Structures are given as structure tokens and as C-alpha cells.
Coordinates of N, CA and C in Angstrom, one line a residue:
X891 N 0.8 -1.2 0.0 CA 0.0 0.0 0.0 C 0.9 1.2 0.0
X892 N 0.6 2.2 -0.9 CA 1.4 3.4 -1.0 C 0.6 4.5 -0.3
X893 N 1.4 5.2 0.6 CA 0.8 6.3 1.4 C 1.5 7.5 1.0
X894 N 0.8 8.6 0.9 CA 1.3 9.9 0.6 C 1.4 10.7 2.0
X895 N 2.6 11.1 2.4 CA 2.7 11.8 3.7 C 3.2 13.2 3.6
X896 N 2.6 14.0 4.4 CA 3.0 15.4 4.5 C 3.5 15.7 6.0
X897 N 3.3 14.7 6.8 CA 3.6 14.8 8.2 C 4.2 13.5 8.6
X898 N 4.7 13.4 9.9 CA 5.3 12.2 10.4 C 4.2 11.0 10.3
X899 N 4.7 9.9 9.9 CA 3.8 8.7 9.8 C 3.5 8.2 11.2
X900 N 2.3 7.6 11.3 CA 1.9 7.0 12.6 C 2.4 5.5 12.5
X901 N 2.5 4.9 13.7 CA 2.9 3.5 13.7 C 2.1 2.6 12.7
X902 N 0.8 2.9 12.7 CA -0.1 2.1 11.8 C 0.2 2.3 10.3
X903 N 0.5 3.6 10.0 CA 0.9 3.9 8.6 C 2.3 3.2 8.2
X904 N 3.2 3.2 9.1 CA 4.5 2.5 8.9 C 4.2 1.0 8.7
X905 N 3.3 0.4 9.5 CA 3.0 -1.0 9.4 C 2.4 -1.3 8.0
X906 N 1.5 -0.4 7.5 CA 0.9 -0.6 6.2 C 2.0 -0.5 5.1
X907 N 2.9 0.4 5.2 CA 4.0 0.5 4.2 C 4.9 -0.7 4.2
X908 N 5.1 -1.3 5.4 CA 5.9 -2.5 5.6 C 5.4 -3.7 4.9
X909 N 4.1 -3.8 4.6 CA 3.4 -5.0 4.1 C 4.1 -5.6 2.9
X910 N 4.6 -4.8 2.0 CA 5.1 -5.3 0.7 C 6.4 -6.0 0.9
X911 N 7.4 -5.4 1.6 CA 8.7 -5.9 1.7 C 9.2 -6.4 3.1
X912 N 8.5 -6.2 4.1 CA 8.7 -6.7 5.5 C 9.9 -6.1 6.2
X913 N 11.0 -5.8 5.6 CA 12.2 -5.3 6.3 C 12.5 -3.9 5.9
X914 N 12.0 -3.4 4.8 CA 12.3 -2.1 4.3 C 11.1 -1.5 3.6
X915 N 11.1 -0.2 3.5 CA 10.0 0.6 2.8 C 10.6 1.3 1.6
X916 N 10.0 1.1 0.4 CA 10.4 1.8 -0.8 C 9.8 3.2 -0.6
X917 N 10.6 4.2 -0.9 CA 10.1 5.6 -0.8 C 10.5 6.4 -2.0
X918 N 9.7 7.5 -2.2 CA 10.0 8.5 -3.2 C 9.7 9.8 -2.4
X919 N 10.6 10.8 -2.5 CA 10.3 12.1 -1.9 C 10.4 13.2 -2.9
X920 N 9.6 14.2 -2.6 CA 9.7 15.5 -3.4 C 10.5 16.4 -2.5
X921 N 11.7 16.7 -2.9 CA 12.6 17.5 -2.1 C 12.3 19.0 -2.1
X922 N 11.4 19.4 -3.0 CA 10.9 20.8 -3.0 C 9.6 21.0 -2.2
X923 N 8.7 20.1 -2.4 CA 7.4 20.2 -1.7 C 7.4 19.6 -0.3
X924 N 8.5 18.8 0.0 CA 8.6 18.1 1.3 C 7.5 17.2 1.5
X925 N 7.3 16.2 0.5 CA 6.3 15.2 0.6 C 6.9 13.9 0.4
X926 N 6.4 12.8 1.0 CA 7.0 11.5 0.9 C 5.9 10.5 0.5
X927 N 6.2 9.7 -0.5 CA 5.3 8.5 -0.8 C 6.1 7.3 -0.4
X928 N 5.4 6.4 0.3 CA 6.1 5.2 0.8 C 5.2 4.0 0.7
X929 N 5.8 2.8 0.5 CA 5.1 1.5 0.4 C 5.2 1.1 -1.0
X930 N 4.4 0.1 -1.3 CA 4.3 -0.4 -2.7 C 5.5 -1.4 -3.0
X931 N 5.4 -1.9 -4.2 CA 6.4 -2.9 -4.7 C 7.6 -2.2 -5.3
X932 N 7.4 -1.1 -6.0 CA 8.5 -0.5 -6.7 C 8.6 1.0 -6.3
X933 N 9.9 1.5 -6.4 CA 10.0 3.0 -6.3 C 9.2 3.7 -7.3
X934 N 9.1 3.2 -8.5 CA 8.3 3.7 -9.6 C 6.8 4.0 -9.1
X935 N 6.3 3.1 -8.3 CA 4.9 3.2 -7.8 C 4.8 4.5 -6.9
X936 N 5.8 4.7 -6.1 CA 5.8 5.8 -5.2 C 6.0 7.1 -6.0
X937 N 6.9 7.0 -7.0 CA 7.1 8.2 -7.9 C 5.8 8.6 -8.6
X938 N 5.1 7.6 -9.1 CA 3.8 7.9 -9.7 C 2.8 8.6 -8.8
X939 N 2.8 8.2 -7.5 CA 1.9 8.8 -6.5 C 2.2 10.3 -6.4
X940 N 3.5 10.6 -6.3 CA 3.9 12.0 -6.2 C 3.6 12.8 -7.5
X941 N 3.9 12.2 -8.6 CA 3.5 12.9 -9.9 C 2.0 13.2 -10.0
X942 N 1.2 12.2 -9.6 CA -0.2 12.4 -9.6 C -0.7 13.4 -8.6
X943 N 0.2 13.7 -7.6 CA -0.2 14.7 -6.5 C 0.4 16.1 -6.9
X944 N 1.0 16.2 -8.1 CA 1.5 17.5 -8.5 C 3.0 17.8 -8.4
X945 N 3.8 16.8 -8.1 CA 5.2 16.9 -8.0 C 5.8 17.0 -9.4
X946 N 7.0 17.6 -9.5 CA 7.7 17.7 -10.8 C 8.8 16.6 -10.8
X947 N 9.0 15.9 -11.9 CA 9.9 14.8 -12.0 C 11.3 15.2 -11.4
X948 N 11.8 16.4 -11.7 CA 13.2 16.7 -11.3 C 13.3 16.9 -9.8
X949 N 12.2 16.9 -9.1 CA 12.3 17.1 -7.6 C 12.1 15.8 -6.9
X950 N 11.8 14.7 -7.6 CA 11.5 13.4 -7.0 C 12.8 12.5 -7.0
X951 N 13.1 12.0 -5.8 CA 14.2 11.1 -5.6 C 13.8 9.9 -4.8
X952 N 14.4 8.7 -5.0 CA 13.9 7.5 -4.4 C 15.0 6.9 -3.5
X953 N 14.6 6.2 -2.5 CA 15.5 5.5 -1.6 C 14.7 4.4 -0.9
X954 N 15.4 3.4 -0.4 CA 14.7 2.4 0.5 C 15.2 2.7 1.9
X955 N 14.2 2.5 2.8 CA 14.5 2.8 4.2 C 14.2 1.6 5.1
X956 N 15.1 1.3 6.0 CA 14.9 0.2 6.9 C 14.7 0.8 8.3
X957 N 13.5 0.9 8.7 CA 13.2 1.6 10.0 C 13.8 1.0 11.2
X958 N 14.0 -0.4 11.2 CA 14.5 -1.0 12.4 C 16.0 -0.7 12.6
X959 N 16.7 -0.4 11.6 CA 18.1 -0.1 11.7 C 18.4 1.4 11.4
X960 N 17.5 2.1 10.7 CA 17.7 3.4 10.3 C 18.5 3.6 9.0
X961 N 18.9 2.4 8.4 CA 19.7 2.4 7.2 C 18.9 2.9 6.0
X962 N 19.5 3.6 5.1 CA 18.9 4.1 3.9 C 19.8 3.7 2.7
X963 N 19.1 3.2 1.6 CA 19.8 2.9 0.4 C 19.3 3.8 -0.7
X964 N 20.2 4.7 -1.2 CA 19.8 5.8 -2.1 C 20.0 5.3 -3.5
X965 N 19.4 4.1 -3.9 CA 19.6 3.6 -5.2 C 18.3 3.1 -5.8
X966 N 18.0 3.6 -7.0 CA 16.8 3.3 -7.7 C 16.9 3.6 -9.2
X967 N 16.3 2.9 -10.0 CA 16.3 3.2 -11.5 C 15.7 4.6 -11.7
X968 N 14.8 5.0 -10.8 CA 14.1 6.3 -10.9 C 15.1 7.4 -10.8
X969 N 16.2 7.2 -10.1 CA 17.2 8.2 -9.9 C 18.1 8.4 -11.1
X970 N 18.1 7.5 -12.0 CA 19.0 7.6 -13.2 C 18.4 8.6 -14.2
X971 N 19.1 9.7 -14.3 CA 18.7 10.8 -15.2 C 19.9 11.4 -15.9
X972 N 20.0 11.2 -17.2 CA 21.2 11.6 -17.9 C 21.7 13.0 -17.7
X973 N 20.7 14.0 -17.5 CA 21.1 15.4 -17.4 C 21.3 15.8 -15.9
X974 N 20.8 15.0 -15.0 CA 20.7 15.4 -13.6 C 21.5 14.4 -12.7
X975 N 21.5 13.1 -13.0 CA 22.2 12.1 -12.1 C 22.5 10.9 -12.9
X976 N 23.8 10.7 -13.2 CA 24.2 9.6 -14.1 C 24.4 8.3 -13.4
X977 N 23.6 8.0 -12.4 CA 23.7 6.8 -11.7 C 22.4 6.4 -11.1
X978 N 22.2 5.2 -10.7 CA 21.0 4.8 -10.0 C 21.1 5.3 -8.6
X979 N 22.3 5.5 -8.1 CA 22.5 6.0 -6.7 C 22.5 7.6 -6.8
X980 N 21.9 8.2 -5.8 CA 21.9 9.7 -5.7 C 23.3 10.1 -5.5
X981 N 23.9 10.8 -6.4 CA 25.3 11.2 -6.3 C 25.5 12.6 -5.7
X982 N 24.6 13.5 -5.9 CA 24.7 14.9 -5.3 C 24.5 14.8 -3.8
X983 N 25.6 15.2 -3.0 CA 25.4 15.1 -1.5 C 24.3 16.0 -1.0
X984 N 24.0 17.1 -1.6 CA 23.0 18.0 -1.1 C 21.6 17.3 -1.3
X985 N 21.4 16.8 -2.5 CA 20.1 16.1 -2.7 C 20.0 14.9 -1.8
X986 N 21.1 14.1 -1.7 CA 21.1 12.9 -0.8 C 20.7 13.3 0.6
X987 N 21.3 14.4 1.1 CA 21.0 14.8 2.5 C 19.5 15.3 2.7
X988 N 19.0 15.9 1.7 CA 17.6 16.4 1.7 C 16.7 15.2 1.8
X989 N 17.0 14.2 0.9 CA 16.2 12.9 0.9 C 16.2 12.3 2.3
X990 N 17.4 12.2 2.9 CA 17.6 11.6 4.2 C 16.8 12.4 5.2
X991 N 16.9 13.7 5.2 CA 16.1 14.5 6.2 C 14.6 14.3 6.1
X992 N 14.1 14.2 4.9 CA 12.7 14.0 4.7 C 12.3 12.6 5.3
X993 N 13.1 11.6 4.9 CA 12.8 10.2 5.4 C 12.8 10.1 6.9
X994 N 13.8 10.7 7.5 CA 13.9 10.7 9.0 C 12.8 11.5 9.6
X995 N 12.5 12.6 9.1 CA 11.4 13.4 9.6 C 10.1 12.7 9.6
X996 N 9.8 12.0 8.5 CA 8.5 11.4 8.3 C 8.4 10.0 8.8
X997 N 9.5 9.2 8.7 CA 9.5 7.8 9.1 C 10.3 7.5 10.4
X998 N 11.4 8.3 10.6 CA 12.2 8.1 11.8 C 12.6 6.7 12.0
X999 N 12.9 6.3 13.2 CA 13.2 4.9 13.6 C 12.0 4.4 14.4
X1000 N 11.5 3.2 14.1 CA 10.4 2.6 14.8 C 10.9 1.9 16.0

């Protein structure tokens, strides 16, 4: 289940986002609008939820988050953009830090 968050997730919301992968949550964040989409099978699914909510593609970045350890993996095919990011991993340290800030603010550690 994909949830669109503008505030910190409740424990129930985190439980719902965990349903797909059990140990981690796929996320996409809009670093300009400060919105997070989490859950679902693919980062693409989260990206689509943000696009449908009015986000612009260049502001959406994806990562996987493991709430039990706090670990983040900043790698997704969605992040591969020839003009903006030449890797599946988020290379720009400023963008990477903003993604991490949003994930911690909205999902934290359970």
C-alpha cells in the first residue's frame, strides 16, 4: 500500500507501508514540496503517486528505508537521469542529504 505523507507517519501507517517488503520501505520524496510517498512494490509506484499529486519529476528522488536499523539505500532506477544524475545512486550530496532529512522526519526509527 502506498501512502502519501506530509507529516510524520503513525505506527499504523508504517505497518501498512511495511506490508510489501517486510524489512524495508520503498520511498520517493519530493525535495521541494517536502512530501513522501512510501510503500508499494517499486520505487516507480511511489514516484507515480507523487507525480499524480502535482510533483515535478526533477524534484523526485527515491530510496529504500529500513526503519528497524535506520539504514537508507539511495539507489533506484528512478534516480537515473542523464542530465541530472548519471547513476541509480543519488550522487549529489545535497540532494542525498535532503532525501535523508525527509525520510527521517516522516518515518524516523520505529
